[in-house]
CSV table of N, CA, C and O in Angstrom, one decimal:
chain,number,residue,atom,x,y,z
A,1,ARG,N,-3.9,-4.1,34.7
A,1,ARG,CA,-4.9,-4.2,33.6
A,1,ARG,C,-4.5,-3.1,32.5
A,1,ARG,O,-4.1,-2.0,32.8
A,2,LEU,N,-4.7,-3.5,31.3
A,2,LEU,CA,-4.4,-2.6,30.2
A,2,LEU,C,-5.6,-1.7,30.0
A,2,LEU,O,-6.7,-2.0,30.1
A,3,ARG,N,-5.3,-0.4,29.6
A,3,ARG,CA,-6.3,0.5,29.3
A,3,ARG,C,-6.0,1.0,27.8
A,3,ARG,O,-4.9,0.9,27.4
A,4,SER,N,-7.0,1.6,27.2
A,4,SER,CA,-6.8,2.1,25.8
A,4,SER,C,-5.7,3.2,25.8
A,4,SER,O,-5.2,3.5,24.7
A,5,THR,N,-5.4,3.8,26.9
A,5,THR,CA,-4.4,4.9,26.9
A,5,THR,C,-3.0,4.3,27.1
A,5,THR,O,-2.0,5.1,27.0
A,6,ASP,N,-2.8,3.0,27.4
A,6,ASP,CA,-1.5,2.5,27.6
A,6,ASP,C,-0.7,2.5,26.3
A,6,ASP,O,-1.3,2.4,25.2
A,7,THR,N,0.6,2.7,26.4
A,7,THR,CA,1.4,2.8,25.2
A,7,THR,C,2.0,1.4,24.8
A,7,THR,O,2.0,0.4,25.6
A,8,ALA,N,2.5,1.3,23.6
A,8,ALA,CA,3.1,0.1,23.1
A,8,ALA,C,4.3,-0.4,24.0
A,8,ALA,O,4.5,-1.6,24.2
A,9,THR,N,5.0,0.5,24.5
A,9,THR,CA,6.1,0.2,25.4
A,9,THR,C,5.6,-0.5,26.7
A,9,THR,O,6.3,-1.4,27.2
A,10,THR,N,4.5,0.0,27.2
A,10,THR,CA,3.9,-0.6,28.4
A,10,THR,C,3.5,-2.0,28.1
A,10,THR,O,3.7,-3.0,28.8
A,11,VAL,N,2.8,-2.2,26.9
A,11,VAL,CA,2.3,-3.5,26.5
A,11,VAL,C,3.5,-4.5,26.3
A,11,VAL,O,3.4,-5.6,26.7
A,12,ALA,N,4.5,-4.0,25.7
A,12,ALA,CA,5.7,-4.9,25.4
A,12,ALA,C,6.4,-5.3,26.7
A,12,ALA,O,7.1,-6.3,26.7
A,13,ALA,N,6.2,-4.6,27.8
A,13,ALA,CA,6.8,-5.0,29.1
A,13,ALA,C,6.2,-6.3,29.7
A,13,ALA,O,6.8,-6.9,30.5
A,14,PHE,N,5.0,-6.6,29.2
A,14,PHE,CA,4.3,-7.8,29.7
A,14,PHE,C,5.0,-9.1,29.1
A,14,PHE,O,5.3,-9.1,27.9
A,15,LYS,N,5.1,-10.1,29.9
A,15,LYS,CA,5.6,-11.4,29.4
A,15,LYS,C,4.4,-12.3,29.3
A,15,LYS,O,3.5,-12.2,30.0
A,16,PRO,N,4.5,-13.3,28.3
A,16,PRO,CA,3.4,-14.3,28.2
A,16,PRO,C,3.0,-15.0,29.5
A,16,PRO,O,1.9,-15.2,29.8
A,17,GLU,N,4.0,-15.3,30.3
A,17,GLU,CA,3.7,-16.0,31.5
A,17,GLU,C,3.0,-15.1,32.5
A,17,GLU,O,2.4,-15.7,33.5
A,18,ASP,N,3.0,-13.8,32.3
A,18,ASP,CA,2.2,-12.9,33.2
A,18,ASP,C,0.8,-12.7,32.7
A,18,ASP,O,-0.1,-12.5,33.4
A,19,VAL,N,0.6,-12.8,31.3
A,19,VAL,CA,-0.6,-12.4,30.7
A,19,VAL,C,-1.5,-13.7,30.5
A,19,VAL,O,-2.7,-13.6,30.8
A,20,ILE,N,-1.0,-14.8,30.1
A,20,ILE,CA,-1.8,-15.9,29.7
A,20,ILE,C,-2.6,-16.4,30.9
A,20,ILE,O,-3.8,-16.8,30.7
A,21,PRO,N,-2.1,-16.5,32.1
A,21,PRO,CA,-3.0,-17.0,33.2
A,21,PRO,C,-4.2,-16.1,33.4
A,21,PRO,O,-5.2,-16.5,34.1
A,22,GLU,N,-4.3,-14.9,32.9
A,22,GLU,CA,-5.4,-14.0,33.0
A,22,GLU,C,-6.4,-14.1,31.9
A,22,GLU,O,-7.5,-13.5,32.0
A,23,CYS,N,-6.0,-14.8,30.8
A,23,CYS,CA,-6.9,-14.9,29.6
A,23,CYS,C,-8.0,-15.8,29.7
A,23,CYS,O,-7.8,-17.0,30.2
A,24,ASP,N,-9.2,-15.4,29.2
A,24,ASP,CA,-10.3,-16.3,29.1
A,24,ASP,C,-10.3,-17.1,27.8
A,24,ASP,O,-10.8,-18.2,27.8
A,25,VAL,N,-9.6,-16.6,26.8
A,25,VAL,CA,-9.4,-17.3,25.5
A,25,VAL,C,-8.0,-17.2,25.1
A,25,VAL,O,-7.3,-16.2,25.2
A,26,VAL,N,-7.4,-18.4,24.7
A,26,VAL,CA,-6.0,-18.4,24.3
A,26,VAL,C,-6.1,-19.1,22.9
A,26,VAL,O,-6.6,-20.2,22.7
A,27,ILE,N,-5.5,-18.4,21.9
A,27,ILE,CA,-5.4,-18.9,20.5
A,27,ILE,C,-4.0,-19.0,20.2
A,27,ILE,O,-3.2,-18.0,20.3
A,28,THR,N,-3.6,-20.2,19.7
A,28,THR,CA,-2.2,-20.4,19.3
A,28,THR,C,-2.2,-20.6,17.8
A,28,THR,O,-3.2,-21.0,17.2
A,29,GLY,N,-1.0,-20.3,17.2
A,29,GLY,CA,-0.9,-20.4,15.7
A,29,GLY,C,0.6,-20.6,15.4
A,29,GLY,O,1.0,-20.1,14.3
A,30,VAL,N,1.3,-21.3,16.2
A,30,VAL,CA,2.8,-21.5,15.9
A,30,VAL,C,2.9,-22.7,15.0
A,30,VAL,O,2.6,-23.8,15.4
A,31,PRO,N,3.5,-22.5,13.8
A,31,PRO,CA,3.7,-23.6,12.9
A,31,PRO,C,4.9,-24.5,13.1
A,31,PRO,O,5.6,-24.9,12.2
A,32,ALA,N,5.1,-24.8,14.4
A,32,ALA,CA,6.2,-25.7,14.7
A,32,ALA,C,5.7,-26.8,15.7
A,32,ALA,O,5.1,-26.5,16.7
A,33,ALA,N,6.0,-28.0,15.4
A,33,ALA,CA,5.5,-29.2,16.2
A,33,ALA,C,6.2,-29.1,17.6
A,33,ALA,O,5.6,-29.7,18.5
A,34,ALA,N,7.3,-28.6,17.7
A,34,ALA,CA,8.0,-28.5,19.0
A,34,ALA,C,7.4,-27.6,20.0
A,34,ALA,O,7.6,-27.7,21.2
A,35,TYR,N,6.7,-26.6,19.5
A,35,TYR,CA,6.1,-25.6,20.4
A,35,TYR,C,4.8,-26.2,21.1
A,35,TYR,O,3.9,-26.7,20.4
A,36,LYS,N,4.7,-26.1,22.4
A,36,LYS,CA,3.5,-26.5,23.1
A,36,LYS,C,3.2,-25.4,24.2
A,36,LYS,O,4.1,-25.0,24.9
A,37,MET,N,2.0,-24.9,24.2
A,37,MET,CA,1.5,-24.0,25.2
A,37,MET,C,1.5,-24.7,26.5
A,37,MET,O,0.7,-25.7,26.6
A,38,PRO,N,2.2,-24.3,27.5
A,38,PRO,CA,2.2,-25.0,28.8
A,38,PRO,C,0.8,-24.9,29.4
A,38,PRO,O,0.2,-23.8,29.7
A,39,THR,N,0.2,-26.1,29.7
A,39,THR,CA,-1.1,-26.2,30.4
A,39,THR,C,-1.1,-25.5,31.7
A,39,THR,O,-2.1,-24.9,32.2
A,40,SER,N,0.1,-25.4,32.4
A,40,SER,CA,0.2,-24.8,33.7
A,40,SER,C,-0.1,-23.3,33.7
A,40,SER,O,-0.4,-22.7,34.7
A,41,LEU,N,0.0,-22.7,32.5
A,41,LEU,CA,-0.2,-21.3,32.4
A,41,LEU,C,-1.7,-21.0,32.2
A,41,LEU,O,-2.2,-19.8,32.4
A,42,LEU,N,-2.5,-22.0,31.8
A,42,LEU,CA,-3.9,-21.7,31.5
A,42,LEU,C,-4.8,-21.8,32.7
A,42,LEU,O,-4.6,-22.6,33.6
A,43,LYS,N,-5.7,-20.9,32.8
A,43,LYS,CA,-6.6,-20.9,33.9
A,43,LYS,C,-7.8,-21.8,33.7
A,43,LYS,O,-8.2,-22.1,32.5
A,44,PRO,N,-8.4,-22.4,34.7
A,44,PRO,CA,-9.5,-23.3,34.6
A,44,PRO,C,-10.6,-22.7,33.8
A,44,PRO,O,-11.0,-21.5,34.1
A,45,GLY,N,-11.2,-23.4,32.9
A,45,GLY,CA,-12.4,-22.9,32.1
A,45,GLY,C,-12.0,-22.1,30.9
A,45,GLY,O,-12.8,-21.6,30.2
A,46,VAL,N,-10.7,-22.0,30.6
A,46,VAL,CA,-10.2,-21.3,29.4
A,46,VAL,C,-10.8,-21.9,28.1
A,46,VAL,O,-11.1,-23.1,28.1
A,47,VAL,N,-11.0,-21.0,27.1
A,47,VAL,CA,-11.3,-21.5,25.8
A,47,VAL,C,-10.0,-21.5,25.0
A,47,VAL,O,-9.3,-20.5,24.9
A,48,ALA,N,-9.6,-22.7,24.6
A,48,ALA,CA,-8.3,-22.9,23.9
A,48,ALA,C,-8.5,-23.3,22.5
A,48,ALA,O,-9.2,-24.3,22.2
A,49,VAL,N,-8.0,-22.5,21.6
A,49,VAL,CA,-8.1,-22.7,20.1
A,49,VAL,C,-6.8,-22.8,19.5
A,49,VAL,O,-5.9,-21.9,19.6
A,50,ASN,N,-6.5,-23.9,18.8
A,50,ASN,CA,-5.3,-24.1,18.1
A,50,ASN,C,-5.5,-23.7,16.6
A,50,ASN,O,-6.3,-24.4,15.9
A,51,PHE,N,-4.9,-22.7,16.1
A,51,PHE,CA,-5.1,-22.2,14.8
A,51,PHE,C,-3.9,-22.6,13.9
A,51,PHE,O,-3.8,-22.1,12.8
A,52,ALA,N,-3.0,-23.5,14.3
A,52,ALA,CA,-1.9,-23.9,13.6
A,52,ALA,C,-2.2,-25.2,12.9
A,52,ALA,O,-3.1,-25.9,13.2
A,53,SER,N,-1.3,-25.6,11.9
A,53,SER,CA,-1.4,-26.8,11.2
A,53,SER,C,-0.9,-28.0,12.1
A,53,SER,O,-1.1,-29.1,11.8
A,54,VAL,N,-0.2,-27.7,13.2
A,54,VAL,CA,0.2,-28.7,14.1
A,54,VAL,C,-0.4,-28.3,15.5
A,54,VAL,O,-0.8,-27.2,15.7
A,55,ARG,N,-0.5,-29.3,16.4
A,55,ARG,CA,-1.1,-29.0,17.7
A,55,ARG,C,-0.1,-28.3,18.6
A,55,ARG,O,1.0,-28.7,18.8
A,56,ASN,N,-0.6,-27.1,19.1
A,56,ASN,CA,0.2,-26.3,20.0
A,56,ASN,C,-0.1,-26.4,21.5
A,56,ASN,O,0.6,-25.8,22.3
A,57,PHE,N,-1.1,-27.2,21.8
A,57,PHE,CA,-1.4,-27.4,23.2
A,57,PHE,C,-1.0,-28.7,23.7
A,57,PHE,O,-1.0,-29.7,22.9
A,58,GLU,N,-0.6,-28.8,25.0
A,58,GLU,CA,-0.3,-30.1,25.6
A,58,GLU,C,-1.6,-30.9,25.7
A,58,GLU,O,-2.7,-30.3,25.8
A,59,PRO,N,-1.5,-32.2,25.7
A,59,PRO,CA,-2.7,-33.1,25.8
A,59,PRO,C,-3.6,-32.8,27.0
A,59,PRO,O,-4.8,-32.9,27.0
A,60,GLU,N,-3.0,-32.3,28.1
A,60,GLU,CA,-3.7,-32.0,29.3
A,60,GLU,C,-4.7,-30.9,29.2
A,60,GLU,O,-5.5,-30.6,30.1
A,61,VAL,N,-4.6,-30.1,28.1
A,61,VAL,CA,-5.5,-29.0,28.0
A,61,VAL,C,-7.0,-29.4,28.0
A,61,VAL,O,-7.8,-28.6,28.5
A,62,LYS,N,-7.2,-30.6,27.6
A,62,LYS,CA,-8.6,-31.1,27.6
A,62,LYS,C,-9.2,-31.2,29.0
A,62,LYS,O,-10.4,-31.1,29.2
A,63,ASP,N,-8.3,-31.3,30.0
A,63,ASP,CA,-8.8,-31.4,31.4
A,63,ASP,C,-9.1,-30.0,32.0
A,63,ASP,O,-9.8,-29.9,33.0
A,64,ILE,N,-8.5,-29.0,31.5
A,64,ILE,CA,-8.7,-27.7,32.1
A,64,ILE,C,-9.5,-26.7,31.3
A,64,ILE,O,-10.2,-25.8,31.8
A,65,ALA,N,-9.6,-26.9,30.0
A,65,ALA,CA,-10.4,-26.0,29.1
A,65,ALA,C,-11.9,-26.3,29.1
A,65,ALA,O,-12.3,-27.5,29.1
A,66,SER,N,-12.7,-25.3,29.1
A,66,SER,CA,-14.1,-25.5,28.9
A,66,SER,C,-14.5,-25.8,27.5
A,66,SER,O,-15.4,-26.6,27.2
A,67,ILE,N,-13.7,-25.2,26.6
A,67,ILE,CA,-13.8,-25.5,25.1
A,67,ILE,C,-12.4,-25.6,24.6
A,67,ILE,O,-11.6,-24.8,24.8
A,68,TYR,N,-12.2,-26.7,23.8
A,68,TYR,CA,-10.9,-26.9,23.2
A,68,TYR,C,-11.1,-27.2,21.7
A,68,TYR,O,-11.8,-28.2,21.4
A,69,VAL,N,-10.5,-26.4,20.9
A,69,VAL,CA,-10.6,-26.7,19.4
A,69,VAL,C,-9.2,-27.1,19.0
A,69,VAL,O,-8.2,-26.3,19.0
A,70,PRO,N,-9.0,-28.4,18.8
A,70,PRO,CA,-7.6,-28.9,18.6
A,70,PRO,C,-7.0,-28.5,17.2
A,70,PRO,O,-5.8,-28.5,17.1
A,71,SER,N,-7.8,-28.2,16.3
A,71,SER,CA,-7.3,-27.8,15.0
A,71,SER,C,-8.3,-27.1,14.1
A,71,SER,O,-9.5,-27.3,14.4
A,72,VAL,N,-7.9,-26.4,13.2
A,72,VAL,CA,-8.8,-25.8,12.1
A,72,VAL,C,-8.4,-26.5,10.8
A,72,VAL,O,-7.3,-27.1,10.7
A,73,GLY,N,-9.2,-26.3,9.8
A,73,GLY,CA,-8.9,-27.0,8.5
A,73,GLY,C,-7.6,-26.4,7.9
A,73,GLY,O,-7.2,-25.3,8.1
A,74,LYS,N,-7.1,-27.2,7.0
A,74,LYS,CA,-5.9,-26.8,6.3
A,74,LYS,C,-6.1,-25.7,5.3
A,74,LYS,O,-5.3,-24.8,5.1
A,75,VAL,N,-7.4,-25.6,4.8
A,75,VAL,CA,-7.7,-24.5,3.9
A,75,VAL,C,-7.8,-23.2,4.7
A,75,VAL,O,-7.3,-22.2,4.2
A,76,THR,N,-8.3,-23.3,5.9
A,76,THR,CA,-8.3,-22.1,6.8
A,76,THR,C,-6.9,-21.6,7.0
A,76,THR,O,-6.7,-20.4,6.9
A,77,VAL,N,-6.0,-22.5,7.4
A,77,VAL,CA,-4.6,-22.1,7.6
A,77,VAL,C,-4.0,-21.5,6.3
A,77,VAL,O,-3.4,-20.4,6.4
A,78,SER,N,-4.3,-22.1,5.2
A,78,SER,CA,-3.7,-21.6,3.9
A,78,SER,C,-4.2,-20.2,3.6
A,78,SER,O,-3.5,-19.4,3.1
A,79,MET,N,-5.5,-20.0,3.8
A,79,MET,CA,-6.1,-18.7,3.5
A,79,MET,C,-5.6,-17.6,4.5
A,79,MET,O,-5.3,-16.5,4.0
A,80,LEU,N,-5.3,-18.0,5.7
A,80,LEU,CA,-4.7,-17.0,6.6
A,80,LEU,C,-3.3,-16.7,6.2
A,80,LEU,O,-3.0,-15.5,6.2
A,81,GLN,N,-2.6,-17.6,5.7
A,81,GLN,CA,-1.2,-17.4,5.3
A,81,GLN,C,-1.2,-16.5,4.0
A,81,GLN,O,-0.5,-15.6,3.8
A,82,ARG,N,-2.2,-16.8,3.1
A,82,ARG,CA,-2.3,-16.0,1.9
A,82,ARG,C,-2.7,-14.6,2.2
A,82,ARG,O,-2.1,-13.6,1.7
A,83,ASN,N,-3.6,-14.4,3.1
A,83,ASN,CA,-4.0,-13.0,3.5
A,83,ASN,C,-2.9,-12.3,4.2
A,83,ASN,O,-2.7,-11.1,4.0
A,84,LEU,N,-2.1,-13.0,5.0
A,84,LEU,CA,-0.9,-12.4,5.6
A,84,LEU,C,0.1,-11.9,4.6
A,84,LEU,O,0.6,-10.8,4.6
A,85,LEU,N,0.3,-12.7,3.6
A,85,LEU,CA,1.2,-12.3,2.5
A,85,LEU,C,0.7,-11.1,1.7
A,85,LEU,O,1.4,-10.2,1.3
A,86,ARG,N,-0.6,-11.1,1.5
A,86,ARG,CA,-1.2,-10.0,0.8
A,86,ARG,C,-1.1,-8.7,1.6
A,86,ARG,O,-0.8,-7.6,1.0
A,87,LEU,N,-1.3,-8.8,2.9
A,87,LEU,CA,-1.1,-7.6,3.7
A,87,LEU,C,0.3,-7.1,3.6
A,87,LEU,O,0.6,-5.9,3.6
A,88,PHE,N,1.3,-8.0,3.7
A,88,PHE,CA,2.7,-7.6,3.6
A,88,PHE,C,2.9,-6.9,2.2
A,88,PHE,O,3.6,-5.8,2.2
A,89,ASN,N,2.4,-7.5,1.1
A,89,ASN,CA,2.7,-6.9,-0.2
A,89,ASN,C,2.0,-5.5,-0.3
A,89,ASN,O,2.5,-4.7,-1.0
A,90,TYR,N,0.8,-5.4,0.3
A,90,TYR,CA,0.1,-4.1,0.2
A,90,TYR,C,0.9,-3.0,0.9
A,90,TYR,O,0.7,-1.8,0.5
A,91,GLN,N,1.7,-3.3,1.9
A,91,GLN,CA,2.4,-2.3,2.6
A,91,GLN,C,3.7,-1.8,1.9
A,91,GLN,O,4.3,-0.9,2.3
A,92,GLN,N,4.1,-2.5,0.9
A,92,GLN,CA,5.3,-2.2,0.2
A,92,GLN,C,5.0,-1.3,-1.0
A,92,GLN,O,4.0,-1.2,-1.6
């Protein structure tokens, strides 16, 4: 289990396949159609939210998730990308 006193190096040591099965909520946002979150990693009752413009979950997610949000609006994705670029520009 992570604690607020854990360091970034400790957090970086975790692999997705170790962490995802412990998660109650999984949010994806990979902008590539080829990427799919393996349903085998998700625990029963998970809340699965796809925040990408393409679907990142395998179709079987509907059988295991208590709540599944297959997509968000294109405007939402565009605004997220705009905000990300603004944050990048603010740091320079």
